[in-house]
Amino acid sequence: MTPVSLTRTPLLLCPQRHYHARRIYYLSLEFYMGRTLQNTMVNLGLQNACDEAIYQLGLDLEELEEIEEDAGLGNGGLGRLAACFLDSMATLGLAAYGYGIRYEFGIFNQKIVDGWQVEEADDWLRYGNPWEKARPEYMLPVHFYGRVEHTPEGVKWIDTQVVLAMPYDTPVPGYKNNTVNTMRLWSAKAPNDFNLQEFNMGDYIEAVLDRNLAENISRVLYPNDNFFEGKELRLKQEYFVVAATLQDIIRRFKSSKFGCRDPVRTCFETFPDKVAIQLNDTHPALSIPELMRILVDVEKVDWDKAWEITKRTCAYTNHTVLPEALERWPVSMFEKLLPRHLEIIYALNQMHLDRVAALYPGDIDRLRRMSVIEEGDCKRINMAHLCVIGSHAVNGVARIHSDIVKNSVFKDFYELEPEKFQNKTNGITPRRWLLLCNPGLADIIAEKIGESFITDLSQLKKLLEFIDNETFIRDVAKVKQENKLKFATYLEEQYKVKINPMSMFDVQVKRIHEYKRQLLNCLHAITLYNRIRCNPSKSFVPRTIMIGGKAAPGYHMAKMIIKLITSIGEVINNDPYVGDKLKVIFLENYRVSLAEKVIPAADLSQQISTAGTEASGTGNMKFMVNGALTIGTMDGANVEMAEEAGEENLFIFGMRVEDVEALDRKGYNAREYYESLPELRQAIDQISSGFFSPRDPGCFKDVVNMLMYHDRFKVFADYEAYIKCQGQVDQLFMEWWWWDQQQQQFSCWTPSSVPPGGRQQPGPSSGCTLPQASCQQQH
Ligand SMILES: *Cc1c(COP(=O)(O)O)cnc(C)c1O
């Protein structure tokens, strides 16, 4: 047999052939891309040219951009991280591919009706998607169900049902570097003979209608953030993306002249040198047993060799320590859907446990703790354990989170293989989250330090030189005020809500979750309201509290939190005593394109999760790079942000992880705080008595009951520190406001120089006083 000589496409026509190095395959069930038009123009350096051209046509580019649908193929931070990484890897010129699912319906659109969240299907492909290209020539089969046969020639997985995976490619341009990578998303297609053999001619119509069963696999994104829902369709989605992607990877490896090749059989020794598979959480964890299955059953690689190859190829990113989010699939589901993978997982677990047993003889409890299989009346597969044993690297997403991963969640595994565990603190792309969404700020930064910060944010340090440059500071303030005005106008046009553009824009936008503690924010809003009501003639620092985010449709408490926010807003916003001093706005349908509008307009960024619960957060970084100040706990990447910027430049409050642990040992008793803090008690009493829900006084009984008797996230324990810290925020805003007015050429006492909340001198006296005993609510 002569060696195969392949005729190759000339390099110029096939830029991927430039990539001789290891290729990165970023596997993710979510890619929260948002819009593409402006990002493409920014990264290609074409924005000004396009702007001009469109203007010449008598059109407005910004207006056109608003027509594009968001690609909402993600829930929140995890999916947005995948999207940011694609941009950054293309910008770094890395040979990286994003692999995921082309959901026909992305994250639902959120409507607020009568203060409640109502979900609407996100039919984002209705008018077509100009950014994608179907590649039917690369369509691949994915097998489900069936049974396993052990034969002398090896193991066979037979009698399976086949679903086809149709790839759609979306270009991912790097920032002005002549690189375009690919995001390949798979769409499920029924084979033409799907179910046909099971029906006689009379049932032909039924058989065609049943094609939906197969095609449902890529129908809709599961709308849970940080929560495991053990539905079979979700498991099918996870295997679907893994099986299609691994076939694609192996096809590419085999066709690469750099993978060592035998005329008869591919040699996979060099596979890990050419292929890196990064698992975005455990969602694509089936990559590990699937790679084993292909190597052992199909490619006839020796088991132990295959295991070494698999481990050197795969790496796992952990995204959460919340137990309700960890994937634990029932063994019974695997038996039916993926019988061969179940066998492989059992075998891998056996090897793993044998090793542990040898190292810790007699330590039965350790074996139980470290097993991939959880015993019990419902046997389950712990996907995180599978990922740890099947990867050469395991990382957390912020320093504090990686420490928790090592010291508690995977403590035993860390003891066994400490060298595997790493930290990779999350980041964001400065292209979308600064240049694209805040061109005014990017311009004045570039004027001072050049444009290198666009691809290297550490360059922003050079701005320290201008810290006392009053013109520069005034320009920054001017851009912020312009952004605030623009956002206020948007809110008024889109939602008919009027806000005071001179007020402090206090923003908390993220998925609604108990651990993120939107309820703490609510208690602050109520406290401010009560203070205004008690002392209507006193001046207050005017605030517009904006809260936005989607609740998972099945998450009752999160939906109640939305109803509480809108109910509080209803009362406060319509109280004539309050006027311009305080508004509480729920931002409907928070998504990437709304983030791009609200974040550049924010004065204050709220990052107030219970210490130890938010793995990293990336919203925190978007706000900081847009010049908002942060009020936050020592959680996630807030810790490193405080270290980088100096703790004195953030409003850090509340319990540290150690304090939370100490309180857990002592026993958290919400009632103690309720009884000793009069303003807290008043706020809770108002919520529970129906002050904010006069038509349904018992509306929030579940919320109050949770806060008082089973609050896992200890809202009351941080209440006092939070309120105090918000007082410091008020004071700084007021001082700043006065300084800013002075800068406006000493215009003295024109009406516009009256603070928007009334006159008030800066200084310690701007703190709040406790409500008087006689000060009762009048509603
Ligand atoms: C960045 C981003 C998130 C993540 O925000 P966190 O505050 O880190 O939870 C969620 N949703 C959207 C639309 C985002 O852009």
Coordinates of N, CA, C and O in Angstrom, one line a residue, residues 100-191:
G100 N -21.0 23.8 20.3 CA -22.2 23.8 21.1 C -23.4 23.3 20.3 O -23.3 22.7 19.3
I101 N -24.6 23.7 20.8 CA -25.9 23.4 20.2 C -26.5 24.6 19.6 O -26.6 25.7 20.3
R102 N -27.1 24.4 18.4 CA -27.8 25.5 17.8 C -29.3 25.4 18.2 O -30.1 24.8 17.5
Y103 N -29.6 25.9 19.4 CA -31.0 25.8 19.9 C -31.9 26.6 19.0 O -31.5 27.8 18.7
E104 N -33.0 26.0 18.7 CA -34.0 26.8 17.9 C -34.6 27.9 18.7 O -35.0 29.0 18.2
F105 N -34.7 27.7 20.0 CA -35.2 28.7 21.0 C -34.2 28.9 22.1 O -33.8 28.0 22.8
G106 N -33.7 30.1 22.2 CA -32.7 30.5 23.2 C -33.4 30.8 24.5 O -34.5 30.4 24.7
I107 N -32.7 31.5 25.4 CA -33.3 31.9 26.7 C -34.6 32.7 26.4 O -34.6 33.5 25.6
F108 N -35.6 32.3 27.2 CA -36.9 32.9 26.9 C -36.9 34.5 27.1 O -36.0 35.0 27.7
N109 N -37.8 35.1 26.4 CA -38.0 36.6 26.6 C -38.9 36.8 27.8 O -39.9 36.1 28.0
Q110 N -38.5 37.7 28.7 CA -39.2 37.9 29.9 C -40.1 39.1 29.7 O -39.7 40.2 29.3
K111 N -41.4 38.9 30.0 CA -42.4 40.0 30.1 C -42.8 40.2 31.5 O -42.8 39.2 32.3
I112 N -43.0 41.4 31.9 CA -43.6 41.6 33.3 C -45.0 42.0 33.1 O -45.4 43.0 32.5
V113 N -45.9 41.1 33.7 CA -47.3 41.4 33.6 C -47.9 41.4 35.0 O -47.7 40.5 35.8
D114 N -48.4 42.6 35.4 CA -49.0 42.8 36.7 C -47.9 42.5 37.8 O -48.2 42.0 38.9
G115 N -46.6 42.8 37.4 CA -45.6 42.6 38.4 C -44.9 41.3 38.4 O -43.9 41.1 39.1
W116 N -45.5 40.3 37.7 CA -45.0 39.0 37.7 C -44.2 38.7 36.4 O -44.5 39.3 35.3
Q117 N -43.2 37.8 36.5 CA -42.6 37.3 35.2 C -43.4 36.4 34.4 O -44.0 35.5 35.0
V118 N -43.5 36.7 33.1 CA -44.2 35.8 32.2 C -43.2 35.4 31.1 O -42.5 36.3 30.6
E119 N -43.0 34.2 30.8 CA -42.0 33.7 29.8 C -42.7 33.7 28.4 O -43.8 33.2 28.2
E120 N -41.9 34.1 27.4 CA -42.3 34.0 26.0 C -41.2 33.3 25.2 O -40.0 33.6 25.5
A121 N -41.6 32.4 24.3 CA -40.5 31.7 23.5 C -39.7 32.7 22.7 O -40.1 33.7 22.2
D122 N -38.4 32.4 22.7 CA -37.4 33.2 21.9 C -37.2 32.6 20.5 O -36.3 31.9 20.3
D123 N -38.0 33.1 19.6 CA -38.0 32.5 18.3 C -37.0 33.3 17.4 O -37.3 34.0 16.5
W124 N -35.7 33.2 17.8 CA -34.7 34.1 17.3 C -34.3 33.9 15.8 O -33.7 34.7 15.2
L125 N -34.7 32.7 15.3 CA -34.4 32.4 13.9 C -35.5 32.7 12.9 O -35.3 32.5 11.7
R126 N -36.5 33.3 13.5 CA -37.7 33.6 12.6 C -37.4 34.3 11.3 O -37.9 33.9 10.3
Y127 N -36.6 35.3 11.4 CA -36.3 36.1 10.2 C -34.9 35.6 9.6 O -34.3 36.3 8.8
G128 N -34.5 34.4 10.0 CA -33.2 33.9 9.4 C -32.0 34.4 10.3 O -32.2 35.3 11.1
N129 N -30.9 33.8 10.0 CA -29.7 34.2 10.8 C -28.5 34.4 9.8 O -28.0 33.4 9.3
P130 N -28.2 35.7 9.4 CA -27.2 35.9 8.4 C -25.8 35.6 8.8 O -24.9 35.5 7.9
W131 N -25.6 35.3 10.0 CA -24.2 35.0 10.5 C -23.8 33.6 10.4 O -22.6 33.3 10.6
E132 N -24.7 32.7 10.1 CA -24.4 31.3 10.1 C -24.4 30.7 8.7 O -25.0 31.2 7.8
K133 N -23.7 29.6 8.6 CA -23.6 28.9 7.3 C -23.8 27.4 7.6 O -23.0 26.8 8.4
A134 N -24.8 26.8 7.1 CA -25.0 25.3 7.3 C -23.9 24.6 6.6 O -23.5 25.0 5.5
R135 N -23.4 23.5 7.1 CA -22.4 22.7 6.5 C -22.9 21.3 6.3 O -22.3 20.4 7.0
P136 N -23.9 21.0 5.5 CA -24.5 19.7 5.4 C -23.4 18.6 5.0 O -23.6 17.4 5.4
E137 N -22.3 19.0 4.4 CA -21.3 18.1 4.0 C -20.6 17.5 5.2 O -19.9 16.5 5.1
Y138 N -20.7 18.1 6.3 CA -20.1 17.6 7.6 C -21.1 17.0 8.6 O -20.8 16.9 9.7
M139 N -22.3 16.7 8.1 CA -23.3 16.1 8.9 C -22.8 14.8 9.5 O -22.1 14.0 8.8
L140 N -23.2 14.5 10.7 CA -22.7 13.3 11.4 C -23.8 12.6 12.2 O -24.7 13.2 12.7
P141 N -23.7 11.3 12.3 CA -24.7 10.5 13.0 C -24.4 10.5 14.5 O -23.2 10.4 14.9
V142 N -25.4 10.5 15.4 CA -25.3 10.3 16.8 C -26.2 9.2 17.2 O -27.4 9.2 16.9
H143 N -25.7 8.3 18.0 CA -26.5 7.1 18.4 C -27.0 7.2 19.8 O -26.3 7.8 20.7
F144 N -28.2 6.7 20.0 CA -28.8 6.6 21.4 C -29.4 5.2 21.6 O -29.7 4.5 20.6
Y145 N -29.7 4.9 22.9 CA -30.4 3.7 23.3 C -29.6 2.5 22.8 O -28.4 2.5 22.8
G146 N -30.3 1.4 22.4 CA -29.6 0.2 21.9 C -29.1 -0.7 23.0 O -29.5 -0.5 24.2
R147 N -28.2 -1.6 22.7 CA -27.6 -2.5 23.7 C -26.1 -2.8 23.4 O -25.7 -2.5 22.3
V148 N -25.5 -3.4 24.3 CA -24.0 -3.6 24.2 C -23.8 -5.1 24.0 O -24.4 -6.0 24.7
E149 N -22.9 -5.4 23.0 CA -22.6 -6.8 22.8 C -21.1 -7.0 22.9 O -20.3 -6.2 22.3
H150 N -20.7 -7.9 23.8 CA -19.2 -8.2 24.0 C -18.8 -9.4 23.1 O -19.3 -10.5 23.2
T151 N -18.0 -9.1 22.1 CA -17.6 -10.1 21.1 C -16.1 -10.3 21.2 O -15.4 -9.5 21.7
P152 N -15.6 -11.4 20.6 CA -14.1 -11.6 20.6 C -13.4 -10.4 19.9 O -12.3 -10.1 20.1
E153 N -14.1 -9.8 18.9 CA -13.5 -8.7 18.2 C -13.6 -7.3 18.9 O -13.2 -6.3 18.5
G154 N -14.2 -7.4 20.1 CA -14.4 -6.2 20.9 C -15.8 -5.9 21.2 O -16.7 -6.7 20.9
V155 N -16.0 -4.7 21.8 CA -17.4 -4.4 22.3 C -18.1 -3.7 21.1 O -17.6 -2.8 20.4
K156 N -19.4 -4.1 21.0 CA -20.2 -3.4 20.0 C -21.5 -2.8 20.6 O -22.1 -3.4 21.4
W157 N -21.8 -1.6 20.2 CA -23.0 -0.9 20.7 C -23.9 -1.0 19.5 O -23.7 -0.3 18.5
I158 N -25.0 -1.8 19.6 CA -25.9 -2.0 18.5 C -27.3 -1.7 18.7 O -27.7 -1.4 19.9
D159 N -28.1 -1.9 17.7 CA -29.6 -1.6 17.7 C -29.9 -0.2 18.2 O -30.8 0.0 19.0
T160 N -29.1 0.7 17.9 CA -29.2 2.1 18.4 C -30.2 2.9 17.5 O -30.5 2.4 16.4
Q161 N -30.7 3.9 18.0 CA -31.5 4.9 17.2 C -30.5 6.0 16.8 O -29.7 6.5 17.6
V162 N -30.6 6.4 15.6 CA -29.7 7.5 15.1 C -30.4 8.8 14.9 O -31.5 8.9 14.4
V163 N -29.7 9.8 15.3 CA -30.1 11.2 15.0 C -29.0 11.9 14.3 O -27.8 11.6 14.7
L164 N -29.2 12.7 13.3 CA -28.2 13.4 12.6 C -27.9 14.7 13.2 O -28.8 15.4 13.7
A165 N -26.6 15.1 13.2 CA -26.1 16.4 13.7 C -25.7 17.2 12.5 O -24.7 16.9 11.9
M166 N -26.4 18.3 12.3 CA -26.1 19.2 11.2 C -25.3 20.4 11.7 O -25.8 21.1 12.6
P167 N -24.1 20.6 11.2 CA -23.3 21.7 11.8 C -23.7 23.0 11.1 O -23.9 23.1 9.9
Y168 N -23.7 24.1 11.9 CA -23.8 25.4 11.4 C -22.6 26.2 11.9 O -22.4 26.2 13.1
D169 N -21.9 26.9 11.0 CA -20.7 27.6 11.4 C -21.0 29.1 11.5 O -21.6 29.7 10.6
T170 N -20.4 29.7 12.5 CA -20.5 31.2 12.7 C -19.1 31.7 12.8 O -18.3 31.1 13.6
P171 N -18.7 32.7 12.0 CA -17.3 33.2 12.1 C -17.1 34.0 13.4 O -18.0 34.7 13.9
V172 N -15.9 33.8 14.0 CA -15.5 34.5 15.2 C -14.2 35.4 14.8 O -13.1 34.8 14.9
P173 N -14.4 36.6 14.5 CA -13.3 37.4 14.1 C -12.4 37.9 15.3 O -13.0 38.3 16.3
G174 N -11.1 37.8 15.2 CA -10.3 38.4 16.2 C -10.2 39.9 16.0 O -10.7 40.5 15.0
Y175 N -9.7 40.6 17.0 CA -9.6 42.1 16.9 C -8.5 42.5 16.0 O -7.3 42.4 16.3
K176 N -8.8 43.0 14.8 CA -7.8 43.6 13.8 C -6.6 42.7 13.7 O -5.5 43.2 13.7
N177 N -6.7 41.4 13.6 CA -5.5 40.5 13.5 C -5.6 39.5 12.3 O -4.9 38.5 12.3
N178 N -6.5 39.7 11.4 CA -6.6 38.8 10.2 C -6.9 37.4 10.6 O -6.4 36.4 10.0
T179 N -7.5 37.2 11.8 CA -7.8 35.8 12.2 C -9.4 35.7 12.3 O -10.0 36.6 12.7
V180 N -9.9 34.6 11.7 CA -11.3 34.3 11.9 C -11.4 32.9 12.4 O -11.1 32.0 11.6
N181 N -11.8 32.7 13.6 CA -12.1 31.3 14.1 C -13.5 30.9 13.8 O -14.3 31.7 13.2
T182 N -13.9 29.7 14.3 CA -15.2 29.2 14.0 C -15.9 28.7 15.3 O -15.3 28.1 16.1
M183 N -17.2 29.1 15.4 CA -18.0 28.5 16.4 C -19.0 27.6 15.6 O -19.7 28.0 14.6
R184 N -18.9 26.3 15.9 CA -19.7 25.3 15.2 C -20.8 24.8 16.1 O -20.6 24.2 17.2
L185 N -22.1 25.1 15.7 CA -23.2 24.6 16.6 C -24.0 23.6 15.8 O -24.2 23.7 14.6
W186 N -24.4 22.5 16.5 CA -25.0 21.4 15.9 C -26.6 21.5 16.1 O -27.1 21.8 17.1
S187 N -27.2 21.1 15.0 CA -28.7 21.1 15.0 C -29.1 19.6 14.7 O -28.6 19.0 13.9
A188 N -30.2 19.2 15.4 CA -30.6 17.8 15.3 C -31.5 17.6 14.1 O -32.4 18.4 13.9
K189 N -31.2 16.6 13.3 CA -32.1 16.3 12.2 C -32.4 14.8 12.2 O -31.5 14.0 12.4
A190 N -33.7 14.5 11.9 CA -34.0 13.1 11.9 C -33.5 12.5 10.5 O -33.6 13.1 9.5
P191 N -33.0 11.3 10.5 CA -32.6 10.6 9.3 C -33.9 10.4 8.5 O -35.0 10.3 9.0

